[in-house]
Coordinates of C-alpha atoms in Angstrom, one line a residue:
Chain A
X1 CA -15.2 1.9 13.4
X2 CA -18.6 1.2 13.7
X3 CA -21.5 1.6 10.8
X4 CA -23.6 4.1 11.8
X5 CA -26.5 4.3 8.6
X6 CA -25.7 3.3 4.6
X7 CA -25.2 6.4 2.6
X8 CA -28.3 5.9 1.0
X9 CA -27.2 8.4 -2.7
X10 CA -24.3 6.1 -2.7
X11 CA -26.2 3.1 -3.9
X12 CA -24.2 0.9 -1.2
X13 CA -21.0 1.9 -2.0
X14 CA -20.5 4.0 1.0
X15 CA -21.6 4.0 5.0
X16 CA -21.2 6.8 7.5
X17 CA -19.2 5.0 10.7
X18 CA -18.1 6.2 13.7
X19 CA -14.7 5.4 16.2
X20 CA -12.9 6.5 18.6
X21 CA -8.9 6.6 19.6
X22 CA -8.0 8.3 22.6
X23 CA -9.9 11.5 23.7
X24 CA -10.5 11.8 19.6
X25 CA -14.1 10.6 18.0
X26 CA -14.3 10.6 14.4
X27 CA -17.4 10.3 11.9
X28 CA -15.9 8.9 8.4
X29 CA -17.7 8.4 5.0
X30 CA -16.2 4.8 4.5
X31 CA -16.4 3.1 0.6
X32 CA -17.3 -0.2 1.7
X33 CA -17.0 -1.8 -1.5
X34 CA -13.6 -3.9 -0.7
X35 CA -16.4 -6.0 1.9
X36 CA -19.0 -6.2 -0.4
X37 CA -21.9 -5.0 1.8
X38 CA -22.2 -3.6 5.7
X39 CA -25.3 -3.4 8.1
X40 CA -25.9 -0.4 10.5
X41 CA -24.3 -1.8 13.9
X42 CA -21.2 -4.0 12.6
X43 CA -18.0 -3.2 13.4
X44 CA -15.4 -2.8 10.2
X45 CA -11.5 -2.0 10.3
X46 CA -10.8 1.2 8.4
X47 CA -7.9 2.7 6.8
X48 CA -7.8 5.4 4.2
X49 CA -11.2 5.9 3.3
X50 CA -12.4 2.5 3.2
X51 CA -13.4 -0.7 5.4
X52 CA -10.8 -2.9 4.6
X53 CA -12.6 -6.0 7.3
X54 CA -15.3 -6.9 9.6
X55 CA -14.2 -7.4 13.0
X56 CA -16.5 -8.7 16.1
X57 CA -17.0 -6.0 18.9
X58 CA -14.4 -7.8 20.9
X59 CA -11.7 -7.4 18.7
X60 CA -12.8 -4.0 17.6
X61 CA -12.1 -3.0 21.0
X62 CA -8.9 -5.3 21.4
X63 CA -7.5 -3.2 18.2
X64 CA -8.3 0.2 19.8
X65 CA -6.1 -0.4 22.7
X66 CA -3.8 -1.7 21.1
X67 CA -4.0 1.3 18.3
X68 CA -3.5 3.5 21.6
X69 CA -0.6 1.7 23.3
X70 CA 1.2 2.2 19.6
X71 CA 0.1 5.9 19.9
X72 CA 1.7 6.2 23.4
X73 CA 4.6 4.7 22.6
X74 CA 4.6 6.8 19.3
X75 CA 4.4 9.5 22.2
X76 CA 7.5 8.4 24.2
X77 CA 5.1 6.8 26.9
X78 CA 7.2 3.8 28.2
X79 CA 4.3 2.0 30.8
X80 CA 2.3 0.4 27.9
X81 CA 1.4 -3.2 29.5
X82 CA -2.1 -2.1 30.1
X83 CA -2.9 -1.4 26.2
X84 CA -2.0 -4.9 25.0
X85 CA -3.8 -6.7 27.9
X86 CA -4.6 -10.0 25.5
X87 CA -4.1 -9.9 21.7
X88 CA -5.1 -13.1 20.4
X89 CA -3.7 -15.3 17.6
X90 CA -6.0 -13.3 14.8
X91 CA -4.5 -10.6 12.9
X92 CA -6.6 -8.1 11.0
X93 CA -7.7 -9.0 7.8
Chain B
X1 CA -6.3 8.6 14.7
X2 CA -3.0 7.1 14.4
X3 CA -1.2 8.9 11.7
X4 CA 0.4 5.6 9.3
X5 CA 1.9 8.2 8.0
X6 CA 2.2 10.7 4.8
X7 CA 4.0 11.7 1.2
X8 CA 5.0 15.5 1.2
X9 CA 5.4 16.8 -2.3
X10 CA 7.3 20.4 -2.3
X11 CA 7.9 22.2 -5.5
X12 CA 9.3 25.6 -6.0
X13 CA 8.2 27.0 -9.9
X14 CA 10.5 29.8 -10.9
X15 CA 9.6 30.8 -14.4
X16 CA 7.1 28.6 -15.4
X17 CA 9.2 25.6 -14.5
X18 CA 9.0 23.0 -11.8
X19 CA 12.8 24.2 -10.4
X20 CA 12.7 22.2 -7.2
X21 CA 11.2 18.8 -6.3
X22 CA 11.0 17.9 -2.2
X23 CA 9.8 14.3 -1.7
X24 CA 9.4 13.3 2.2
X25 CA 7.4 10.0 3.3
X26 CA 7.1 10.7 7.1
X27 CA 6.4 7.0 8.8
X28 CA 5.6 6.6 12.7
X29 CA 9.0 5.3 14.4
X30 CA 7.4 2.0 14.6
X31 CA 10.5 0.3 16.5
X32 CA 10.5 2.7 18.6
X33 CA 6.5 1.3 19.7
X34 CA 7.9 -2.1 19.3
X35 CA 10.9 -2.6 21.1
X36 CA 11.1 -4.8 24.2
X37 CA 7.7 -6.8 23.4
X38 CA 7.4 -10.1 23.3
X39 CA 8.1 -10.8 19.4
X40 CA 4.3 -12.7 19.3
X41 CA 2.2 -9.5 20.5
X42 CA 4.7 -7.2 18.2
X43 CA 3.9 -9.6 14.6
X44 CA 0.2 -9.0 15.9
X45 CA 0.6 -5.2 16.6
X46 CA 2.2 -4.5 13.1
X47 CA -0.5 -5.1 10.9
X48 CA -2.7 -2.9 12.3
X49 CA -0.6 -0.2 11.8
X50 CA 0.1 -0.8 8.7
X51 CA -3.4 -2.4 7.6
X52 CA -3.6 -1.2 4.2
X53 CA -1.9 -4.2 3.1
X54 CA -2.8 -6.4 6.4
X55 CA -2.5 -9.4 5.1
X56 CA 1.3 -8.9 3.5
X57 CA 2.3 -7.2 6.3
X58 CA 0.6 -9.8 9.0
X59 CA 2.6 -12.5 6.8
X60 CA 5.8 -10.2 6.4
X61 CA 5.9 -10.3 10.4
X62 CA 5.3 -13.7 10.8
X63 CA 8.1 -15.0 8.5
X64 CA 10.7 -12.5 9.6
X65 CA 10.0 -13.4 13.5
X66 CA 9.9 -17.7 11.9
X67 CA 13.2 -16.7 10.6
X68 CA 14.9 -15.8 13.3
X69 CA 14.5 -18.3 15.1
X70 CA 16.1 -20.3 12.3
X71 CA 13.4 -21.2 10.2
X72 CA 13.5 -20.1 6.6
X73 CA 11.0 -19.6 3.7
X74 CA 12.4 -20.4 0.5
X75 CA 10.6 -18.1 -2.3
X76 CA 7.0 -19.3 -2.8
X77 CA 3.5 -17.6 -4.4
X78 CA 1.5 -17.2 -1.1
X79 CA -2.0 -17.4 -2.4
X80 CA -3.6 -15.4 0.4
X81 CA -1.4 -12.3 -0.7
X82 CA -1.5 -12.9 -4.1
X83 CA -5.4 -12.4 -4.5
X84 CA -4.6 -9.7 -1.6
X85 CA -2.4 -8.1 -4.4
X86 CA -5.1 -9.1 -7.3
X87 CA -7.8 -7.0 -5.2
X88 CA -5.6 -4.5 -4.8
X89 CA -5.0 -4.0 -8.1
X90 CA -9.0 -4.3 -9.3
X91 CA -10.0 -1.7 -7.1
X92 CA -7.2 0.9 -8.7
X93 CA -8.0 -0.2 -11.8
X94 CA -11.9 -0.3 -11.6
X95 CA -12.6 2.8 -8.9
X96 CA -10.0 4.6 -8.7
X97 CA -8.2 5.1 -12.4
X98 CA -11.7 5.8 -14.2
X99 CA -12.5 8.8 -11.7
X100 CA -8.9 9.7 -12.5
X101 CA -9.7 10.0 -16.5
X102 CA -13.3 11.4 -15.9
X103 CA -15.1 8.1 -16.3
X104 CA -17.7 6.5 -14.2
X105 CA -16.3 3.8 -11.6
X106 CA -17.2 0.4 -12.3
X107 CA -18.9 -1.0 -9.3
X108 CA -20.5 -3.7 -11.2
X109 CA -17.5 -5.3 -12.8
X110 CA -15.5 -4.6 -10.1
X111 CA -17.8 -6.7 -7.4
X112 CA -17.8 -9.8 -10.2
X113 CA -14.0 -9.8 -10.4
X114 CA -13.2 -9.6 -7.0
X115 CA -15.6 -12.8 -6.1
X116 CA -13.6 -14.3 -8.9
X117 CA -10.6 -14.1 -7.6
X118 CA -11.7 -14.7 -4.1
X119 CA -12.9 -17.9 -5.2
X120 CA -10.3 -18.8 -7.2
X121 CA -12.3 -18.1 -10.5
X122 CA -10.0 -17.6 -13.5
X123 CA -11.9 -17.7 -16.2
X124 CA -14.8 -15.5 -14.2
X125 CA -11.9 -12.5 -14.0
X126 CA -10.9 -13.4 -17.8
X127 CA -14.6 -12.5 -18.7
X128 CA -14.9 -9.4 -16.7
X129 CA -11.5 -8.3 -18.6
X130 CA -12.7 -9.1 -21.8
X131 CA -15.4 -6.6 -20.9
X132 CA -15.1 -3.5 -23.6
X133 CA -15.0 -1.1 -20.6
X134 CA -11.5 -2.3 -20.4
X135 CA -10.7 -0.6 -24.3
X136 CA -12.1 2.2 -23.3
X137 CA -10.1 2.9 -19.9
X138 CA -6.7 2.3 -21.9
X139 CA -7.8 4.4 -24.6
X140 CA -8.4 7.1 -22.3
X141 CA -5.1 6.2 -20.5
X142 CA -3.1 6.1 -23.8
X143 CA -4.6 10.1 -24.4
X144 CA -2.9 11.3 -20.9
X145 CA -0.6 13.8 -20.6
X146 CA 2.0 11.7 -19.3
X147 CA 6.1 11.8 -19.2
X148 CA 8.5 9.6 -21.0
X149 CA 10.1 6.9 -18.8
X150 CA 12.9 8.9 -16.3
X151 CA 16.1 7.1 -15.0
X152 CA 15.2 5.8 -12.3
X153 CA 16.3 2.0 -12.4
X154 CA 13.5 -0.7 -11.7
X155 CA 14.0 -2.8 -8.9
X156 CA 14.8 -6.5 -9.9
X157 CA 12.4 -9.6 -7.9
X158 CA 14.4 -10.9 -5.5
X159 CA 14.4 -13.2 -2.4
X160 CA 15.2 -12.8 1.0
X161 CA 18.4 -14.7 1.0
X162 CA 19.1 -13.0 -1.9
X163 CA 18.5 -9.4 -0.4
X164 CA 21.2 -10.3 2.0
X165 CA 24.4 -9.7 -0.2
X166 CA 22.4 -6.1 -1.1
X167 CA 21.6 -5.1 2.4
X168 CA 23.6 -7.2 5.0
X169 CA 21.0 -5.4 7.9
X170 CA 18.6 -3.1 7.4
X171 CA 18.1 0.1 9.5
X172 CA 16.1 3.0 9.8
X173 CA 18.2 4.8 7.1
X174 CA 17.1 2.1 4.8
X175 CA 13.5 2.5 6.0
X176 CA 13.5 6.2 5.3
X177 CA 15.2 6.4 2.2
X178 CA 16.4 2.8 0.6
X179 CA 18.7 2.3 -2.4
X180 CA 19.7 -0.4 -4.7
X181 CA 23.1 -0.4 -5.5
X182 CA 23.6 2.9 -4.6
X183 CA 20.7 4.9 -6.2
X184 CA 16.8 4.9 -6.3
X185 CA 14.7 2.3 -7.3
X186 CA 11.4 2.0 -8.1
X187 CA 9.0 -1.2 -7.0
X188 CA 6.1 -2.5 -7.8
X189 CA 3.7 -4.3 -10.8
X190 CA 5.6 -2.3 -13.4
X191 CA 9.1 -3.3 -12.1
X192 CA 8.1 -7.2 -11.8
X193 CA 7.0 -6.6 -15.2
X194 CA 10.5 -5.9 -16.4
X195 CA 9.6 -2.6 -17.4
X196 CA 7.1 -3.2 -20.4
X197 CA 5.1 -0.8 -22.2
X198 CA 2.5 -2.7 -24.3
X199 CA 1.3 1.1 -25.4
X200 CA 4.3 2.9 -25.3
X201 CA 2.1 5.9 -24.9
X202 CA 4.1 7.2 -21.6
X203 CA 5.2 6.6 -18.3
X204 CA 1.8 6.5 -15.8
X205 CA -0.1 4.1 -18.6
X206 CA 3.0 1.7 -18.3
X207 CA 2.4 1.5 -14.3
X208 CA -1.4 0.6 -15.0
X209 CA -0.9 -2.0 -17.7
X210 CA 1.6 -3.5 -15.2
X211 CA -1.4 -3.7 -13.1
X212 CA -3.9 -5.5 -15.4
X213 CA -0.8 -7.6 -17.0
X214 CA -0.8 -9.2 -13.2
X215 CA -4.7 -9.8 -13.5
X216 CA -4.6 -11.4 -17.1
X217 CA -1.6 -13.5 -16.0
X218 CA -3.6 -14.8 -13.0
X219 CA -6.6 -15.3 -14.7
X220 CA -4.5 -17.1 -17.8
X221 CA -3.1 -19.5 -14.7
X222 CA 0.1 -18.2 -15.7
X223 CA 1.6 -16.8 -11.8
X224 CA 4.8 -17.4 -11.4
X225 CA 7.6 -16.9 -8.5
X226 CA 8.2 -13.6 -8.6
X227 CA 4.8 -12.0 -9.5
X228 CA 2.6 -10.3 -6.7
X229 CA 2.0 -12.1 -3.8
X230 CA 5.6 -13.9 -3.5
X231 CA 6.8 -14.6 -0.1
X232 CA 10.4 -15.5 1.2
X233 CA 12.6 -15.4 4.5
X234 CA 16.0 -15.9 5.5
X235 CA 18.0 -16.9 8.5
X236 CA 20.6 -13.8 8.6
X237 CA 22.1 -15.1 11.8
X238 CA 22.5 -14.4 15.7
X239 CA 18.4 -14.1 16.2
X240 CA 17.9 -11.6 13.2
X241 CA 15.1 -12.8 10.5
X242 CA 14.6 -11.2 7.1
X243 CA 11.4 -11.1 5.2
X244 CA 10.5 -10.2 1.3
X245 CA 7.2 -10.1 0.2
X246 CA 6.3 -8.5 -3.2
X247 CA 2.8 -6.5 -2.4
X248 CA 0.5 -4.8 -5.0
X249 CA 3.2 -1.7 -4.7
X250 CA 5.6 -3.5 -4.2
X251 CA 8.9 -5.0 -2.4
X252 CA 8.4 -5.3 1.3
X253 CA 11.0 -5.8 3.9
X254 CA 10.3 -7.0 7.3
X255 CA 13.8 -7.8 9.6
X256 CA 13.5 -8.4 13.3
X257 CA 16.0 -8.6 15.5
X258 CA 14.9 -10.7 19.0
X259 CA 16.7 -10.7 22.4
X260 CA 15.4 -13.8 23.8
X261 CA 11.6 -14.1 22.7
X262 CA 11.4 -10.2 22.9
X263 CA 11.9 -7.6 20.1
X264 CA 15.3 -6.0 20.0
X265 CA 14.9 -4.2 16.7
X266 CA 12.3 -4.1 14.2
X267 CA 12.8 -2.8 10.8
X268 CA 10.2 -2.2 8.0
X269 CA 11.2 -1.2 4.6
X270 CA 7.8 -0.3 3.0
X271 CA 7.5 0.0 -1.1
X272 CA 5.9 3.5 -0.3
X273 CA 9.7 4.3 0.9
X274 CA 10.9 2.9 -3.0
X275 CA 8.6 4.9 -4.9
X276 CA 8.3 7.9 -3.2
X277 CA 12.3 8.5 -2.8
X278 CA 13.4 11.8 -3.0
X279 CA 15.2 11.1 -6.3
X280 CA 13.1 8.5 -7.9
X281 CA 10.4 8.3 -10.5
X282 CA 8.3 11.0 -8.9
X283 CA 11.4 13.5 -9.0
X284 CA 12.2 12.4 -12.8
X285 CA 8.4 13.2 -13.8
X286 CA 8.4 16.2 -12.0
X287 CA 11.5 18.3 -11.9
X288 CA 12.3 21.0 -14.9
X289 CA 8.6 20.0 -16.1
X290 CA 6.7 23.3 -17.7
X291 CA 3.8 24.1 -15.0
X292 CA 2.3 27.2 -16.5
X293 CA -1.5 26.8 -15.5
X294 CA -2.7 25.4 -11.8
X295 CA -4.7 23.2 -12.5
X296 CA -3.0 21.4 -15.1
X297 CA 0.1 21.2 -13.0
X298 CA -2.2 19.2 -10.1
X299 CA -3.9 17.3 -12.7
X300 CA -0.5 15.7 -13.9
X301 CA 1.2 15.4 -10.4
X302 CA -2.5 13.5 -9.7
X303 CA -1.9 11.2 -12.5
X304 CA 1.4 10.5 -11.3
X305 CA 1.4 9.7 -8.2
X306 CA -1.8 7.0 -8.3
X307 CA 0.5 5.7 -10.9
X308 CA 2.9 4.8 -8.3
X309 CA 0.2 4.5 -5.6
X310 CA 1.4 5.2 -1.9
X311 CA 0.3 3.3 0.7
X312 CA -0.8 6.8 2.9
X313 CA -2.1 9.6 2.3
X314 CA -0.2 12.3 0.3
X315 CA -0.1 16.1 0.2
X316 CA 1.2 18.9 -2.0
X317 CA 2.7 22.2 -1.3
X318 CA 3.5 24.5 -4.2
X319 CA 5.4 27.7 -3.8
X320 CA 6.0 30.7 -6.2

């Protein structure tokens, strides 16, 4: 997802970010205290409520496909090449 | 989003009394996604579905695919995991268990200790446990309304070779509901821990002391094979790798099975799976418990379940 603003009440322990999967877009309250800090514009890997790791655009977008190609399959969809075009040695951390 | 999946908590009250207990953890079929990749894209692919531990899965995959091609990991403290796990367990302890007993998160002490143990820092997390915060969370702990220890057995540390004369493969049975010698078993801090209760003041402040026991023994230098954060793999023959890797919650167990360089099966036993089983801890706590008022009934099932901590989200239904 990316940060949108810092949830200024929070005191930094929170930032509004936006992603999308599929046709779905989604606006999440993240805690972002597992990364320390976040500025409006980076790109942060999210799961349950928090930004669990800063990711560059490119591999933000390299995780969504792939994210979506696990959802079609999920799905019973069995032409899936086109969502993993390229994942590259770097896991998410 | 992709659904990692959930914990569904049924209970049925018939006279003031928790009468029936229905535990499902629902998990995405992730063979199912897997099967027929090339084995490198699918050790990528699984860590981001299961990212809440992304660093112990991401190894878990790697090992288990290393494995079957023959190469082995004999038990070993991964330090990457480890302070994975040692995070882990500050951020339950620091945010999440004071909002649990009504006290304010500490955001502070929670930022220090974490750059301690990123940086390898012991004596900076031995200072920020010395803190008297600490007191006061364990007091508070120690006051819960909490349930004696059930039956459930504790499952022992073991390695991946070992896990072999237990489970000779795993399968999706396993996945969805795994048992040790026949019957549930719960994973974690508090089973690495033997099953200690420094307090003896109940069954969640056990689980939580587990917790801090792992960050004292880290900070004291005193880790050891077998805490959080150990890693192991085994060769179990004809292109089929096994993985163990003890996480903050727990055992995990990755086994691949490769047809060539592609995925033929692909089995994850997740600790989630352990400590969420219909008949485990969570069933002892719960079933033939008095639930008389609401709200006390959702406070205790709260407390119970961040003892044992799933790794997705959880939800509960109660019917009258």
């Amino acid at each position: 997802m990316q940060v949108i603003e810092l949830d200024a009440a929070s005191g930094g322990a929170f930032a509004w970010c936006e992603g999308e999967l599929g046709s779905e877009r989604r606006r999440e309250r993240l805690n972002i205290l597992w990364l320390g800090d976040v500025v409006p514009g980076e790109w942060v890997y999210a799961v349950l409520g928090q930004a669990r790791e800063r990711l560059t655009p490119e591999r933000a977008e390299e995780i969504r496909r792939a994210l979506e190609g696990v959802q079609a399959a999920l799905a019973g969809e069995t032409q899936l090449d086109g969502y993993f075009p390229d994942l590259t040695s770097t896991t998410v951390r | 989003m992709l659904d990692a999946g959930r914990v569904h908590i049924q209970l049925r009250l018939v006279a003031d009394r928790i009468a029936e207990v229905e535990i499902r953890s629902q998990r995405p079929n992730v063979a199912r996604a897997l099967r027929g990749k090339p084995a490198a894209q699918a050790v990528q692919l699984v860590p981001l579905i299961f990212a809440l531990c992304g660093r112990a899965q991401g190894q878990a995959a790697g090992l288990a695919l290393a494995a079957a091609r023959g190469v082995e990991t004999p038990p070993m403290l991964d330090a990457a995991i480890e302070i994975e796990v040692l995070r882990e367990h500050l951020w339950r302890l620091l945010l999440d268990l004071p909002a649990l007993l009504g006290l304010p998160a500490q955001r502070e002490l929670f930022l220090k200790a974490q750059q301690a143990v990123a940086t390898g820092d012991q004596p900076g997390l031995q200072t920020v446990l010395a803190q008297e915060f600490w007191n006061e969370l364990l007091q508070r702990l120690d006051e819960l309304v909490q349930p004696e220890e059930g039956v459930t057995a504790l499952l022992p540390v073991m390695s991946a070779r070992q896990s072999l004369a237990a489970w000779s493969r795993l399968n999706a049975d396993i996945a969805a509901l795994p048992l040790w010698q026949g019957e549930a078993a719960e994973t974690g801090a508090y089973a690495r821990w033997g099953g200690q209760n420094p307090t003896a003041s109940g069954a969640f402040a056990a689980r939580w002391h587990a917790r801090s026991a792992e960050l004292w023994s880290w900070s004291a230098g005193e880790q050891k094979v077998g805490a959080g954060g150990t890693a192991s793999a085994a060769d179990n023959g004809a292109g089929v790798g096994r993985s163990l890797i003890d996480t903050a919650r727990g055992l995990l167990m990755h086994e691949i099975t490769l047809d060539g360089d592609r995925i033929a099966d692909y089995v994850i036993v997740a600790p989630t799976e352990w400590n969420f089983h219909p008949r485990g801890s969570l069933f002892d706590w719960l079933h033939g418990r008095p639930a008389v008022d609401d709200a006390s009934l959702r406070e205790f099932i709260s407390q119970a379940i961040a003892a044992l901590d799933p790794c997705v989200r959880w939800e509960l239904e109660v019917i009258k």
